[in-house]
Amino acid sequence: MNRQKVLFSEKHNSSITQPTIQQKSARLLVAGQGTIIAHQKGNLAFSIHITTQLAKTEDCCYAFSLNVDQENATFSYWLDGEETVICKSDSGTGLNREGKCLYWFSLDSTNYRLSYGIGEPRELCTCLSTDLSSSIKSWLKNIQYICVESRQNIEIDILPLPVTEDPPLLVVERSQITLEFLATKKATVIENLTVECQRLYANIAGIELNTPDFPCFSKAIEQSLTNPKGWCHQILSNKKNSNMPTYLRIGMGTNQGESPGCPYVLEIWPSGYFSPIHNHADANAIIKVLHGEITIKLFSTLSTLCQTPFKTFLLKEGEVTWMTPLLNKTHQLHNESTSVCVTIQCYAYPLTTNCHYPYFDYVDNHENCIQHFEPISDIDFLTFQRIIRQEWEMFIHKNITSYL
Ligand SMILES: [Fe+2]
C-alpha cells in the first residue's frame, strides 16, 4: 500500500480561516478518500482538517475536521469559516494519557462515511463513525488538502484507502483460496502482504518440525519439558524466577541488522505459558504453528491502560499469520491448550526505513509501565537440536532397558 509521510512541525493559529501553516499541508493520495494516521508522541489536543482548497480564505471552502482532546473526539464540518459539530465519540476515546499513540481519520467518499480510531487503522479499532447526511456528503468527493493543528510535532502517514473492514488473519497457499474466502475475507494469499512478509513466508511456509531424520522432534521436546533434568525444563525453571511471563526462544541465523534479534526464532510454549503484551519494533513478521496450537490476542496499541484485546483467535498446527508495521503488531501469545505448542516466528524491518529499533516493547504489569525487551535467544538451534536428540536417545534407551 502506498504511503505518504509528512511532518507538521509547529504550533500555529488555531483558526482554520487563518491558514498559517497550510503551506505545509499534504494532500490525500486520492481525492475524497484515504486514511490519515497521526503519530502523536505527547498528549496534547490536535485537529486534522481536510479541505477543498489549499487556502481557506478562498470563498466556498468546505472542510471536515477531526478534533481529538483528552476526553473524546468530534467530527465537524466547515462552510465559509463556520464550524458545525457532526458527532462526538464516547468519553474515554480521546488521547491516551501515556502519550505515544496512533490516531487515524478515515474518509470514505464511496460510502460517505467518516471514521476515527485509536491504534491500528482497522475496522475493529474504530471509536467513532458516521454516515454523512445528504446535504454535506457530496462535499467529500472534492476534498483533498490536509492540515494538522497541534501544539507539538505530529508525524502523519497517508494511506490511499479508507478503513472499511478488517484484514484476514490467516495466510494460505493460492491453491487453498476458495470463493468463500474471497467473500468472507477469512484468509489471504501472501501476495497481498508486504514484500518483506512475502520473503519471510517463502522462507518458512514449508517448514515442518518433525522431519525424516528426526521424526520424534516434537515428542522429544515434550519429554525435555516433562523431565526435571531436561534442558527445556531447567531453562524454563530458571527463567520463571523473573517477573516477566516467559517461553523458550531458539534462534536461527545471524542477526545482520535486518531484524530485531535473530531473523528466525523457534518458540516453545508449554501448556499455560504466555508472553507479555508486546510489539515488534515496527517489523514485518510471519508466524507459523509447527506443533500444537496457540491463542493470539491482538491489541489496538501498546499501553498499560488498554489491555483488552480487540481480537482473539486460535492459530492451529500448520496455520500461518502475519504482522506489518501497521497491522497485527501488538499481541500476546498464550498456550491455553493442554499440550506443548511450537511456533516459528520470523522478522524483517521494512526495506524503506532507516530506523532499526532493536527492542520488543512490552507491558510490565508488575511495574505498571512499558519496558524494552532485547530479543535474545536462549540457545542456537543446532545446539538445541543436538541436546534434544541426545536426551531423546537416552530416554528411548532407558525405556527399552527397563522393558527388557
Ligand atoms: Fe510477538
Coordinates of C-alpha atoms and ligand atoms in Angstrom, one line a residue:
M1 CA 0.0 0.0 0.0
N2 CA 1.4 3.4 -0.9
R3 CA 2.0 5.7 2.0
Q4 CA 2.9 9.4 2.1
K5 CA 4.7 10.7 5.1
V6 CA 4.6 14.3 6.1
L7 CA 5.9 16.2 9.2
F8 CA 3.9 19.1 10.6
S9 CA 6.3 20.8 12.9
E10 CA 4.9 23.7 14.9
K11 CA 2.0 25.3 16.7
H12 CA 0.1 27.9 14.7
N13 CA -3.0 29.9 14.8
S14 CA -5.8 27.5 15.6
S15 CA -8.4 29.2 13.3
I16 CA -8.9 27.3 10.1
T17 CA -9.7 30.5 8.4
Q18 CA -6.2 31.8 9.0
P19 CA -4.0 29.1 7.4
T20 CA -0.6 30.0 8.9
I21 CA 0.8 26.5 8.2
Q22 CA -1.2 25.5 5.3
Q23 CA 1.8 25.7 3.1
K24 CA 3.0 22.6 4.9
S25 CA -0.2 20.8 4.1
A26 CA -0.3 17.5 2.4
R27 CA -2.8 16.1 0.0
L28 CA -4.8 12.9 0.0
L29 CA -3.5 10.4 -2.5
V30 CA -7.0 10.1 -3.9
A31 CA -9.4 13.0 -3.6
G32 CA -12.2 12.2 -1.1
Q33 CA -10.8 9.0 0.3
G34 CA -8.0 7.7 2.4
T35 CA -6.8 7.3 5.9
I36 CA -4.6 9.8 7.8
I37 CA -2.6 8.4 10.6
A38 CA -1.3 10.8 13.2
H39 CA 1.7 9.6 15.2
Q40 CA 1.2 11.5 18.5
K41 CA 4.1 11.4 20.9
G42 CA 2.5 13.6 23.6
N43 CA -1.0 14.0 24.9
L44 CA -1.9 17.5 23.7
A45 CA -5.1 18.0 21.8
F46 CA -4.9 18.1 18.0
S47 CA -7.1 18.5 14.9
I48 CA -6.9 17.2 11.4
H49 CA -8.8 19.3 8.7
I50 CA -9.5 18.0 5.2
T51 CA -10.5 20.8 2.9
T52 CA -11.5 21.5 -0.7
Q53 CA -9.0 24.3 -1.2
L54 CA -5.4 24.9 -0.1
A55 CA -6.1 28.4 1.1
K56 CA -9.1 28.5 3.5
T57 CA -9.6 32.2 2.9
E58 CA -11.0 31.5 -0.5
D59 CA -14.7 31.5 -0.9
C60 CA -16.8 28.3 -0.9
C61 CA -14.2 26.4 1.1
Y62 CA -15.6 23.2 2.6
A63 CA -13.8 21.1 5.2
F64 CA -14.3 18.2 7.5
S65 CA -12.4 18.1 10.8
L66 CA -11.4 15.5 13.4
N67 CA -10.7 17.1 16.8
V68 CA -9.2 14.9 19.5
D69 CA -8.7 16.1 23.1
Q70 CA -8.1 14.4 26.4
E71 CA -11.7 13.2 26.7
N72 CA -13.0 12.3 23.3
A73 CA -13.1 13.0 19.6
T74 CA -15.5 15.0 17.4
F75 CA -16.3 15.3 13.7
S76 CA -17.3 18.6 12.4
Y77 CA -17.7 20.3 9.0
W78 CA -16.8 23.9 8.0
L79 CA -18.6 26.1 5.5
D80 CA -17.1 29.5 4.8
G81 CA -15.5 29.7 8.2
E82 CA -18.5 28.4 10.2
E83 CA -18.0 25.1 12.1
T84 CA -20.8 22.7 12.8
V85 CA -20.3 19.6 15.0
I86 CA -21.5 16.4 13.4
C87 CA -21.0 13.9 16.3
K88 CA -18.9 13.1 19.3
S89 CA -17.3 9.9 20.5
D90 CA -17.8 8.3 23.9
S91 CA -15.9 9.6 26.9
G92 CA -12.6 7.8 27.2
T93 CA -11.9 7.6 23.5
G94 CA -9.7 10.7 23.3
L95 CA -5.9 11.0 23.9
N96 CA -4.0 8.2 25.6
R97 CA -2.7 9.6 28.8
E98 CA 0.5 7.7 28.4
G99 CA 1.4 9.8 25.3
K100 CA 2.8 7.9 22.4
C101 CA -0.1 6.5 20.3
L102 CA -1.6 6.4 16.8
Y103 CA -4.9 8.1 15.9
W104 CA -6.5 7.7 12.5
F105 CA -9.0 9.6 10.5
S106 CA -10.7 7.7 7.6
L107 CA -12.6 9.4 4.7
D108 CA -14.7 7.1 2.6
S109 CA -16.3 9.0 -0.3
T110 CA -17.7 5.8 -1.8
N111 CA -19.9 5.1 1.3
Y112 CA -20.0 8.8 2.5
R113 CA -18.5 7.8 5.9
L114 CA -16.1 9.4 8.3
S115 CA -14.3 7.2 10.9
Y116 CA -11.9 7.7 13.7
G117 CA -9.9 5.2 15.7
I118 CA -7.1 4.7 18.1
G119 CA -4.2 2.4 17.4
E120 CA -4.2 0.2 14.3
P121 CA -6.1 1.5 11.3
R122 CA -8.7 -1.2 11.1
E123 CA -12.5 -1.5 11.5
L124 CA -12.2 -3.3 14.9
C125 CA -10.3 -0.3 16.3
T126 CA -13.0 2.3 15.3
C127 CA -14.1 4.7 18.1
L128 CA -16.3 6.9 16.1
S129 CA -18.0 6.5 12.7
T130 CA -20.7 8.5 11.0
D131 CA -22.6 8.3 7.7
L132 CA -22.8 11.8 6.3
S133 CA -26.2 13.4 5.7
S134 CA -27.2 14.1 2.1
S135 CA -26.7 17.9 2.5
I136 CA -23.0 17.6 3.1
K137 CA -22.0 14.1 1.8
S138 CA -21.4 15.4 -1.8
W139 CA -18.5 17.6 -0.5
L140 CA -16.5 14.5 0.4
K141 CA -15.5 13.7 -3.2
N142 CA -13.8 17.0 -3.7
I143 CA -11.8 17.4 -0.5
Q144 CA -8.1 16.6 -0.7
Y145 CA -6.0 19.0 1.3
I146 CA -4.8 18.1 4.8
C147 CA -3.9 20.4 7.6
V148 CA -2.9 19.3 11.1
E149 CA -3.2 21.6 14.1
S150 CA -1.3 20.8 17.2
R151 CA 0.9 22.3 19.8
Q152 CA 3.6 19.7 19.2
N153 CA 5.2 17.8 16.4
I154 CA 3.0 15.3 14.7
E155 CA 4.1 12.9 12.0
I156 CA 1.5 11.6 9.7
D157 CA 1.1 8.8 7.2
I158 CA -1.5 8.9 4.5
L159 CA -3.0 5.7 3.2
P160 CA -4.8 5.7 -0.2
L161 CA -7.8 3.6 1.1
P162 CA -10.3 4.3 3.9
V163 CA -10.8 2.0 6.8
T164 CA -13.7 -0.2 5.8
E165 CA -13.0 -3.7 7.1
D166 CA -10.6 -5.9 9.0
P167 CA -7.9 -7.7 7.1
P168 CA -7.8 -11.6 7.0
L169 CA -5.5 -13.0 9.7
L170 CA -4.6 -16.3 8.0
V171 CA -2.2 -16.7 5.1
V172 CA -2.9 -19.7 2.9
E173 CA -1.4 -21.1 -0.3
R174 CA -3.0 -19.9 -3.6
S175 CA -4.5 -23.4 -4.1
Q176 CA -6.4 -23.2 -0.8
I177 CA -8.2 -20.0 -1.6
T178 CA -11.9 -20.5 -2.2
L179 CA -14.8 -18.3 -3.3
E180 CA -15.9 -18.3 0.3
F181 CA -12.5 -17.0 1.4
L182 CA -12.9 -14.1 -1.1
A183 CA -16.4 -13.3 0.1
T184 CA -15.7 -13.6 3.9
K185 CA -12.0 -12.4 3.9
K186 CA -11.3 -15.3 6.1
A187 CA -7.8 -15.8 4.6
T188 CA -5.5 -14.2 2.2
V189 CA -2.5 -15.1 0.0
I190 CA 0.9 -13.8 0.7
E191 CA 1.0 -11.7 -2.4
N192 CA -1.5 -9.3 -0.7
L193 CA 1.0 -8.5 2.1
T194 CA 4.3 -6.5 2.1
V195 CA 7.3 -7.6 0.1
E196 CA 9.1 -8.3 3.4
C197 CA 6.3 -10.6 4.5
Q198 CA 6.5 -12.3 1.1
R199 CA 10.2 -13.0 1.5
L200 CA 9.7 -14.3 5.1
Y201 CA 6.8 -16.5 4.1
A202 CA 8.8 -18.0 1.2
N203 CA 11.5 -19.0 3.7
I204 CA 9.3 -20.7 6.4
A205 CA 5.9 -21.7 4.9
G206 CA 7.2 -25.2 4.0
I207 CA 8.9 -25.9 7.3
E208 CA 7.9 -28.9 9.4
L209 CA 9.1 -29.7 12.9
N210 CA 9.2 -33.4 12.6
T211 CA 11.5 -34.4 9.7
P212 CA 12.6 -37.8 8.3
D213 CA 15.9 -37.6 10.2
F214 CA 14.2 -36.7 13.5
P215 CA 10.6 -37.8 13.2
C216 CA 10.0 -37.5 17.0
F217 CA 11.3 -34.0 17.5
S218 CA 8.1 -32.7 19.0
K219 CA 7.8 -35.7 21.3
A220 CA 11.4 -35.2 22.3
I221 CA 10.7 -31.5 23.2
E222 CA 7.7 -32.6 25.3
Q223 CA 10.0 -35.1 27.1
S224 CA 12.6 -32.4 27.7
L225 CA 9.9 -30.2 29.3
T226 CA 8.5 -33.0 31.4
N227 CA 11.8 -34.4 32.7
P228 CA 13.1 -32.3 35.6
K229 CA 16.6 -32.9 34.2
G230 CA 15.6 -32.0 30.7
W231 CA 17.2 -28.9 29.1
C232 CA 13.8 -27.3 28.4
H233 CA 12.6 -27.9 31.9
Q234 CA 15.7 -26.5 33.5
I235 CA 15.9 -23.4 31.3
L236 CA 12.2 -22.6 31.9
S237 CA 12.7 -23.1 35.7
N238 CA 15.5 -20.6 35.7
K239 CA 13.5 -18.1 33.6
K240 CA 10.5 -18.4 35.8
N241 CA 12.3 -16.6 38.6
S242 CA 11.9 -13.3 36.7
N243 CA 8.7 -11.3 36.9
M244 CA 8.2 -11.4 33.1
P245 CA 5.9 -14.1 31.5
T246 CA 8.1 -16.5 29.6
Y247 CA 8.6 -19.2 27.0
L248 CA 11.7 -20.6 25.2
R249 CA 13.4 -18.8 22.3
I250 CA 15.6 -20.8 19.9
G251 CA 17.5 -18.6 17.5
M252 CA 18.3 -19.4 13.9
G253 CA 20.6 -17.4 11.6
T254 CA 22.7 -14.4 12.4
N255 CA 21.4 -11.0 13.3
Q256 CA 22.6 -9.0 10.3
G257 CA 20.7 -5.8 11.3
E258 CA 17.8 -6.7 9.1
S259 CA 15.5 -7.7 12.0
P260 CA 15.1 -7.2 15.8
G261 CA 17.2 -10.1 17.1
C262 CA 17.6 -13.3 15.1
P263 CA 15.6 -13.3 11.9
Y264 CA 14.2 -16.7 12.6
V265 CA 13.1 -17.9 16.1
L266 CA 11.7 -21.3 17.2
E267 CA 9.5 -20.6 20.2
I268 CA 8.3 -23.3 22.6
W269 CA 5.2 -22.7 24.6
P270 CA 4.4 -25.3 27.4
S271 CA 0.7 -25.6 28.4
G272 CA -0.4 -22.5 30.2
Y273 CA 2.7 -20.3 29.2
F274 CA 2.2 -16.9 27.6
S275 CA 4.1 -13.8 26.5
P276 CA 3.5 -10.3 27.9
I277 CA 1.6 -7.9 25.7
H278 CA 4.3 -6.7 23.3
N279 CA 5.0 -5.3 19.9
H280 CA 7.8 -5.9 17.4
A281 CA 9.8 -2.8 16.6
D282 CA 7.7 -1.9 13.6
A283 CA 8.9 -5.0 11.9
N284 CA 7.2 -7.3 9.4
A285 CA 6.7 -10.8 10.7
I286 CA 5.3 -14.2 9.7
I287 CA 4.3 -16.8 12.4
K288 CA 3.6 -20.5 11.7
V289 CA 2.5 -23.1 14.2
L290 CA 4.7 -26.1 13.8
H291 CA 3.1 -28.2 16.6
G292 CA 0.0 -27.8 18.8
E293 CA -2.0 -24.6 18.8
I294 CA -1.6 -21.1 20.3
T295 CA -4.1 -18.4 21.2
I296 CA -3.3 -15.0 19.8
K297 CA -4.7 -11.8 21.3
L298 CA -4.4 -8.6 19.3
F299 CA -4.4 -5.1 20.9
S300 CA -5.0 -1.7 19.3
T301 CA -1.9 -0.2 20.9
L302 CA 0.7 -0.9 23.5
S303 CA -0.5 0.6 26.7
T304 CA -0.8 -0.2 30.4
L305 CA -4.2 1.5 30.3
C306 CA -5.6 -0.6 27.4
Q307 CA -5.2 -4.3 27.9
T308 CA -8.4 -5.6 26.4
P309 CA -7.8 -7.3 23.1
F310 CA -9.9 -6.3 20.1
K311 CA -9.5 -9.7 18.6
T312 CA -8.7 -13.2 20.0
F313 CA -8.1 -16.2 17.6
L314 CA -6.7 -19.6 17.7
L315 CA -3.8 -20.5 15.4
K316 CA -3.6 -24.2 14.8
E317 CA -0.9 -26.5 13.6
G318 CA 0.2 -25.7 10.1
E319 CA -1.5 -22.3 10.1
V320 CA 0.2 -19.0 9.3
T321 CA -0.5 -15.5 10.4
W322 CA 1.3 -12.2 9.8
M323 CA 2.3 -8.7 11.1
T324 CA 3.3 -5.5 9.4
P325 CA 4.4 -2.1 10.9
L326 CA 0.7 -1.1 10.9
L327 CA -1.3 -4.2 11.5
N328 CA -1.4 -7.1 14.0
K329 CA 1.7 -5.5 15.5
T330 CA 0.7 -5.6 19.2
H331 CA -0.1 -9.0 20.5
Q332 CA 0.1 -11.6 23.3
L333 CA 0.6 -15.3 22.6
H334 CA -0.9 -17.8 25.1
N335 CA -0.9 -21.6 25.0
E336 CA -4.3 -22.3 26.5
S337 CA -4.2 -25.9 25.4
T338 CA -3.1 -28.9 27.5
S339 CA -0.1 -29.8 25.3
V340 CA 3.0 -28.0 24.2
C341 CA 3.0 -25.6 21.2
V342 CA 6.0 -24.9 19.0
T343 CA 5.9 -21.9 16.6
I344 CA 8.4 -20.4 14.2
Q345 CA 8.5 -16.6 14.0
C346 CA 10.5 -14.5 11.6
Y347 CA 11.0 -10.8 11.4
A348 CA 12.2 -8.2 8.9
Y349 CA 12.5 -4.4 9.2
P350 CA 10.8 -2.5 6.3
L351 CA 13.1 -2.0 3.4
T352 CA 12.2 1.6 3.3
T353 CA 13.1 2.6 6.8
N354 CA 16.4 3.9 8.1
C355 CA 15.4 3.5 11.7
H356 CA 16.0 0.0 13.1
Y357 CA 14.6 -0.1 16.6
P358 CA 16.2 -3.2 18.2
Y359 CA 13.8 -4.0 21.0
F360 CA 10.4 -5.5 21.6
D361 CA 8.4 -3.2 23.9
Y362 CA 6.1 -4.9 26.3
V363 CA 3.7 -4.1 29.1
D364 CA 5.2 -4.7 32.5
N365 CA 2.3 -5.2 34.8
H366 CA 4.5 -5.5 37.9
E367 CA 6.0 -2.1 37.4
N368 CA 2.9 -0.7 35.5
C369 CA 4.9 0.7 32.7
I370 CA 6.2 -0.1 29.2
Q371 CA 9.6 -1.8 29.2
H372 CA 12.1 -2.8 26.4
F373 CA 13.0 -6.4 25.8
E374 CA 16.1 -7.3 23.9
P375 CA 15.1 -10.3 21.7
I376 CA 17.9 -12.6 22.6
S377 CA 17.8 -16.4 22.2
D378 CA 18.1 -19.0 24.9
I379 CA 20.3 -21.1 22.6
D380 CA 21.1 -21.5 18.9
F381 CA 19.0 -24.0 17.0
L382 CA 21.7 -26.5 16.0
T383 CA 22.9 -26.9 19.6
F384 CA 19.3 -27.2 20.8
Q385 CA 18.5 -29.9 18.3
R386 CA 21.7 -31.8 19.3
I387 CA 20.8 -31.6 23.0
I388 CA 17.2 -32.7 22.5
R389 CA 18.2 -35.5 20.2
Q390 CA 20.7 -36.8 22.9
E391 CA 18.0 -36.5 25.6
W392 CA 15.5 -38.4 23.4
E393 CA 18.0 -41.2 22.6
M394 CA 18.8 -41.6 26.3
F395 CA 15.0 -41.6 27.1
I396 CA 14.4 -44.3 24.5
H397 CA 17.4 -46.4 25.6
K398 CA 16.3 -46.2 29.3
N399 CA 12.8 -47.3 28.4
I400 CA 14.0 -50.2 26.3
T401 CA 16.4 -51.3 29.0
S402 CA 13.7 -51.1 31.7
Y403 CA 11.4 -53.1 29.4
L404 CA 13.9 -55.8 28.9
Ligands
FE1 FE 5.4 -11.5 19.4

